[in-house]
PDB file of C-alpha atoms in Angstrom:
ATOM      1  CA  UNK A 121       0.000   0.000   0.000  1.00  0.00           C
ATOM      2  CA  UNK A 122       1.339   3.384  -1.102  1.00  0.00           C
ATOM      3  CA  UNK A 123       1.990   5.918   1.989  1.00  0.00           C
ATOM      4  CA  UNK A 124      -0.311   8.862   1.445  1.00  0.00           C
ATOM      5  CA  UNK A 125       0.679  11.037   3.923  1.00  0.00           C
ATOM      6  CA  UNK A 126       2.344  14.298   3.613  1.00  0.00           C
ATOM      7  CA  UNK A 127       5.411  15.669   5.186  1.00  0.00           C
ATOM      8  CA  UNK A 128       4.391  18.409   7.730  1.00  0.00           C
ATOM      9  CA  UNK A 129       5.785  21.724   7.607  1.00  0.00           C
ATOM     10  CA  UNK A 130       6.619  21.910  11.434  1.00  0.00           C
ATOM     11  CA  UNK A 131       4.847  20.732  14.403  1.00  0.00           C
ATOM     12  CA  UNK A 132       1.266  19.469  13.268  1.00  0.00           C
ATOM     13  CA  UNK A 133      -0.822  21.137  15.843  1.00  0.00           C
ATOM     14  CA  UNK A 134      -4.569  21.543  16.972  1.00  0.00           C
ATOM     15  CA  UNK A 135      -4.554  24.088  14.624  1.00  0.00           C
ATOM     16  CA  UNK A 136      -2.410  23.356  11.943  1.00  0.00           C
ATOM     17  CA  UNK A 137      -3.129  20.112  10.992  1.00  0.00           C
ATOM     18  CA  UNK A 138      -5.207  19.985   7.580  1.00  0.00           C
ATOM     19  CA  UNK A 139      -1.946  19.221   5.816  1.00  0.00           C
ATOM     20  CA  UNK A 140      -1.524  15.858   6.951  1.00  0.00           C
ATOM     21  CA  UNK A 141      -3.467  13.596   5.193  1.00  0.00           C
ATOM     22  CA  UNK A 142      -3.804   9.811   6.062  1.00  0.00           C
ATOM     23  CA  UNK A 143      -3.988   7.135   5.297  1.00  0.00           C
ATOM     24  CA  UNK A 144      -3.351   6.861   9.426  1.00  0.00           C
ATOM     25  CA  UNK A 145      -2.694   3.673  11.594  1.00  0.00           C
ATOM     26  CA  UNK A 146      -3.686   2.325  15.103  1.00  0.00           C
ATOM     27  CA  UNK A 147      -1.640  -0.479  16.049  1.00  0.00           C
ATOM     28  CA  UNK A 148      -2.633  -2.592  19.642  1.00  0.00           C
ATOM     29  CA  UNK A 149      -3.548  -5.730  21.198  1.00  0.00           C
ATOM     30  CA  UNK A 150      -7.487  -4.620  21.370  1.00  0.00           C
ATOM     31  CA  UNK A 151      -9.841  -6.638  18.827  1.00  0.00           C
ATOM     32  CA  UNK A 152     -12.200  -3.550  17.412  1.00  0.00           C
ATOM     33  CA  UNK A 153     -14.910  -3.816  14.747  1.00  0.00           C
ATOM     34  CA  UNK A 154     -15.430  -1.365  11.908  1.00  0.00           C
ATOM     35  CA  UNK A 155     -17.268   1.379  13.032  1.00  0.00           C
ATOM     36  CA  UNK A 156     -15.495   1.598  16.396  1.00  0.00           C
ATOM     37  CA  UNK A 157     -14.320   4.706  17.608  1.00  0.00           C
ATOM     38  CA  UNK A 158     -10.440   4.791  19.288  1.00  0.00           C
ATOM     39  CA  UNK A 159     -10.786   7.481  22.298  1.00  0.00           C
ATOM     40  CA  UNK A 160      -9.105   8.520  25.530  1.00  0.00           C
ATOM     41  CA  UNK A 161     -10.096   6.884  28.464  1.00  0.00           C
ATOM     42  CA  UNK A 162      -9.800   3.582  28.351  1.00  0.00           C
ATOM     43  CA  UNK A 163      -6.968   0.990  29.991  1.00  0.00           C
ATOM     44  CA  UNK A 164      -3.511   1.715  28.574  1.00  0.00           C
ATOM     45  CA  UNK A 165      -1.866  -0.833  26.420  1.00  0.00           C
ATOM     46  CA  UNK A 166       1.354   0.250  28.050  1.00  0.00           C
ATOM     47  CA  UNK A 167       0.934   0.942  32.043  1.00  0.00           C
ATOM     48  CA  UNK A 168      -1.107  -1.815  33.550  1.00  0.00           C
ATOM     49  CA  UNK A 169      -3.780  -0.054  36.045  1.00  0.00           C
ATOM     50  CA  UNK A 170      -3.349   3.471  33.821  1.00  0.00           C
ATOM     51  CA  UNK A 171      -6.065   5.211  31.866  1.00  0.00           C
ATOM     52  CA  UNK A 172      -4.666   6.262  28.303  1.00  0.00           C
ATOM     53  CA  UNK A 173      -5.288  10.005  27.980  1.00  0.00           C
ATOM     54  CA  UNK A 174      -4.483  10.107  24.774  1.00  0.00           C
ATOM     55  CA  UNK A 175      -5.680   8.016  20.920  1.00  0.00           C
ATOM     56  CA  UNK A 176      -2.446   7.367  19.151  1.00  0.00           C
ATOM     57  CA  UNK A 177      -2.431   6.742  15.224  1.00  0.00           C
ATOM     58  CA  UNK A 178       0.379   6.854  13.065  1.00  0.00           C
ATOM     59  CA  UNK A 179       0.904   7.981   9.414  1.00  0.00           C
ATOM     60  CA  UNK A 180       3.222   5.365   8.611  1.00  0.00           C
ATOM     61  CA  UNK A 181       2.614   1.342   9.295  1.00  0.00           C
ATOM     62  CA  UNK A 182       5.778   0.727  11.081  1.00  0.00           C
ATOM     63  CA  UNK A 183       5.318   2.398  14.215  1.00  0.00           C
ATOM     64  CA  UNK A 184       1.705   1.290  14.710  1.00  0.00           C
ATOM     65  CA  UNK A 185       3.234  -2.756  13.922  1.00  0.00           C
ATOM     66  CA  UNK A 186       5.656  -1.919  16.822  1.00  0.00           C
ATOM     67  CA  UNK A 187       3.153  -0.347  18.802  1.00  0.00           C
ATOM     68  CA  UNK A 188       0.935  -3.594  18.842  1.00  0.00           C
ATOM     69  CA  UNK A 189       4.182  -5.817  19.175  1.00  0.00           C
ATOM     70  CA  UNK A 190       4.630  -3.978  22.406  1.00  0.00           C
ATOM     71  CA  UNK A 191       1.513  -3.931  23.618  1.00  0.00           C
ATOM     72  CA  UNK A 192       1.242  -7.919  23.634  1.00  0.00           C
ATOM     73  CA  UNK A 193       4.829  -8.329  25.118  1.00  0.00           C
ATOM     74  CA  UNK A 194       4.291  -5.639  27.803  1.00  0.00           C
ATOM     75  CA  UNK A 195       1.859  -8.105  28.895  1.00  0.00           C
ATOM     76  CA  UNK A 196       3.191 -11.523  28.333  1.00  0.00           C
ATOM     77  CA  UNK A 197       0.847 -12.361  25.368  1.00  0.00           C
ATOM     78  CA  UNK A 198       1.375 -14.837  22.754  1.00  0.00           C
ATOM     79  CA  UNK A 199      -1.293 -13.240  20.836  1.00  0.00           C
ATOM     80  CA  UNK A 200      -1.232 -11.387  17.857  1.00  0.00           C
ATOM     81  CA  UNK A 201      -1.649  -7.303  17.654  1.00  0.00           C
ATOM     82  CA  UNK A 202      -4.281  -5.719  15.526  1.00  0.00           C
ATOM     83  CA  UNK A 203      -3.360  -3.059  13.301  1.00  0.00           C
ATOM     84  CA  UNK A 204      -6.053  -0.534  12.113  1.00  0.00           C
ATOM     85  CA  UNK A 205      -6.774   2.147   9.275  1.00  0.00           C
ATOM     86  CA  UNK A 206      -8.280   4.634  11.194  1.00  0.00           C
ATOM     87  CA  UNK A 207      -9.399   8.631  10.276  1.00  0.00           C
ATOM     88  CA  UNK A 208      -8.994  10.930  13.115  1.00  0.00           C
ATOM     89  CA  UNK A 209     -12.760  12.510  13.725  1.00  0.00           C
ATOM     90  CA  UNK A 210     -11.221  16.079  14.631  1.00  0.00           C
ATOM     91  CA  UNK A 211      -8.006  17.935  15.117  1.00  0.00           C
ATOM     92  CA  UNK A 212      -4.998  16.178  16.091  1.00  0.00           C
ATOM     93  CA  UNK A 213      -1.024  17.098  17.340  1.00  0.00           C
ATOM     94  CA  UNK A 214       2.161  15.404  16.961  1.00  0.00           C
ATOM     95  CA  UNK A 215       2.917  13.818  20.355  1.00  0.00           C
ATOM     96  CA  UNK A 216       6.582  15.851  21.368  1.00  0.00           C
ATOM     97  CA  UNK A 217       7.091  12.700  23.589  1.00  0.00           C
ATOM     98  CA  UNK A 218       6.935  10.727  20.215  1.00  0.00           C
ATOM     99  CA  UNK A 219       8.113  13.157  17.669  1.00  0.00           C
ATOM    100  CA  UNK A 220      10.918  15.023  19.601  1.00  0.00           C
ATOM    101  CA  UNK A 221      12.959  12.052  20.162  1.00  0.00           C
ATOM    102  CA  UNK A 222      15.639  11.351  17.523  1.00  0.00           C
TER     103      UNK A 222
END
């Protein structure tokens, strides 16, 4: 599958973040069905006991495959991630946790 995405121009903010078009991925050990939305709130695939604040997608497949690999081995499973095309329903930011580090 061809990457879609375009290179942002700086920081993809709240507010500047039009540019960036998808197609975006959601990689994790949750099973979801079409349809489903991806929100804050819910357990953390990372922190066992924590409550993600955040939705993370990606715009390329690589770091959403590693982010389901690590969700299964953070927690001992033998299972299978899921990766997912997903379409962010509003504005969205570059995490600087994420992005920042080189």
């Amino acid at each position: 599958m061809e990457q879609q995405h375009q290179p942002a121009d700086g920081p993809v903010t709240f507010d500047k973040c039009d540019h960036v078009i998808g197609p975006f991925y959601h990689g994790t050990r949750t099973r979801f069905s079409v349809g489903d939305e991806i929100r804050p709130g819910h357990p953390s695939n990372y922190h066992e006991g924590h409550i993600s604040n955040h939705a993370y997608f990606a715009a390329l497949l690589e770091p959403a495959i590693w982010a389901a690999e690590l969700a299964n081995s953070l927690r001992d499973s033998r299972e299978r991630g899921h990766i997912y095309v997903v379409e962010p329903t509003g504005p969205f930011q570059d995490d600087p946790n994420v992005t920042d580090k080189r």
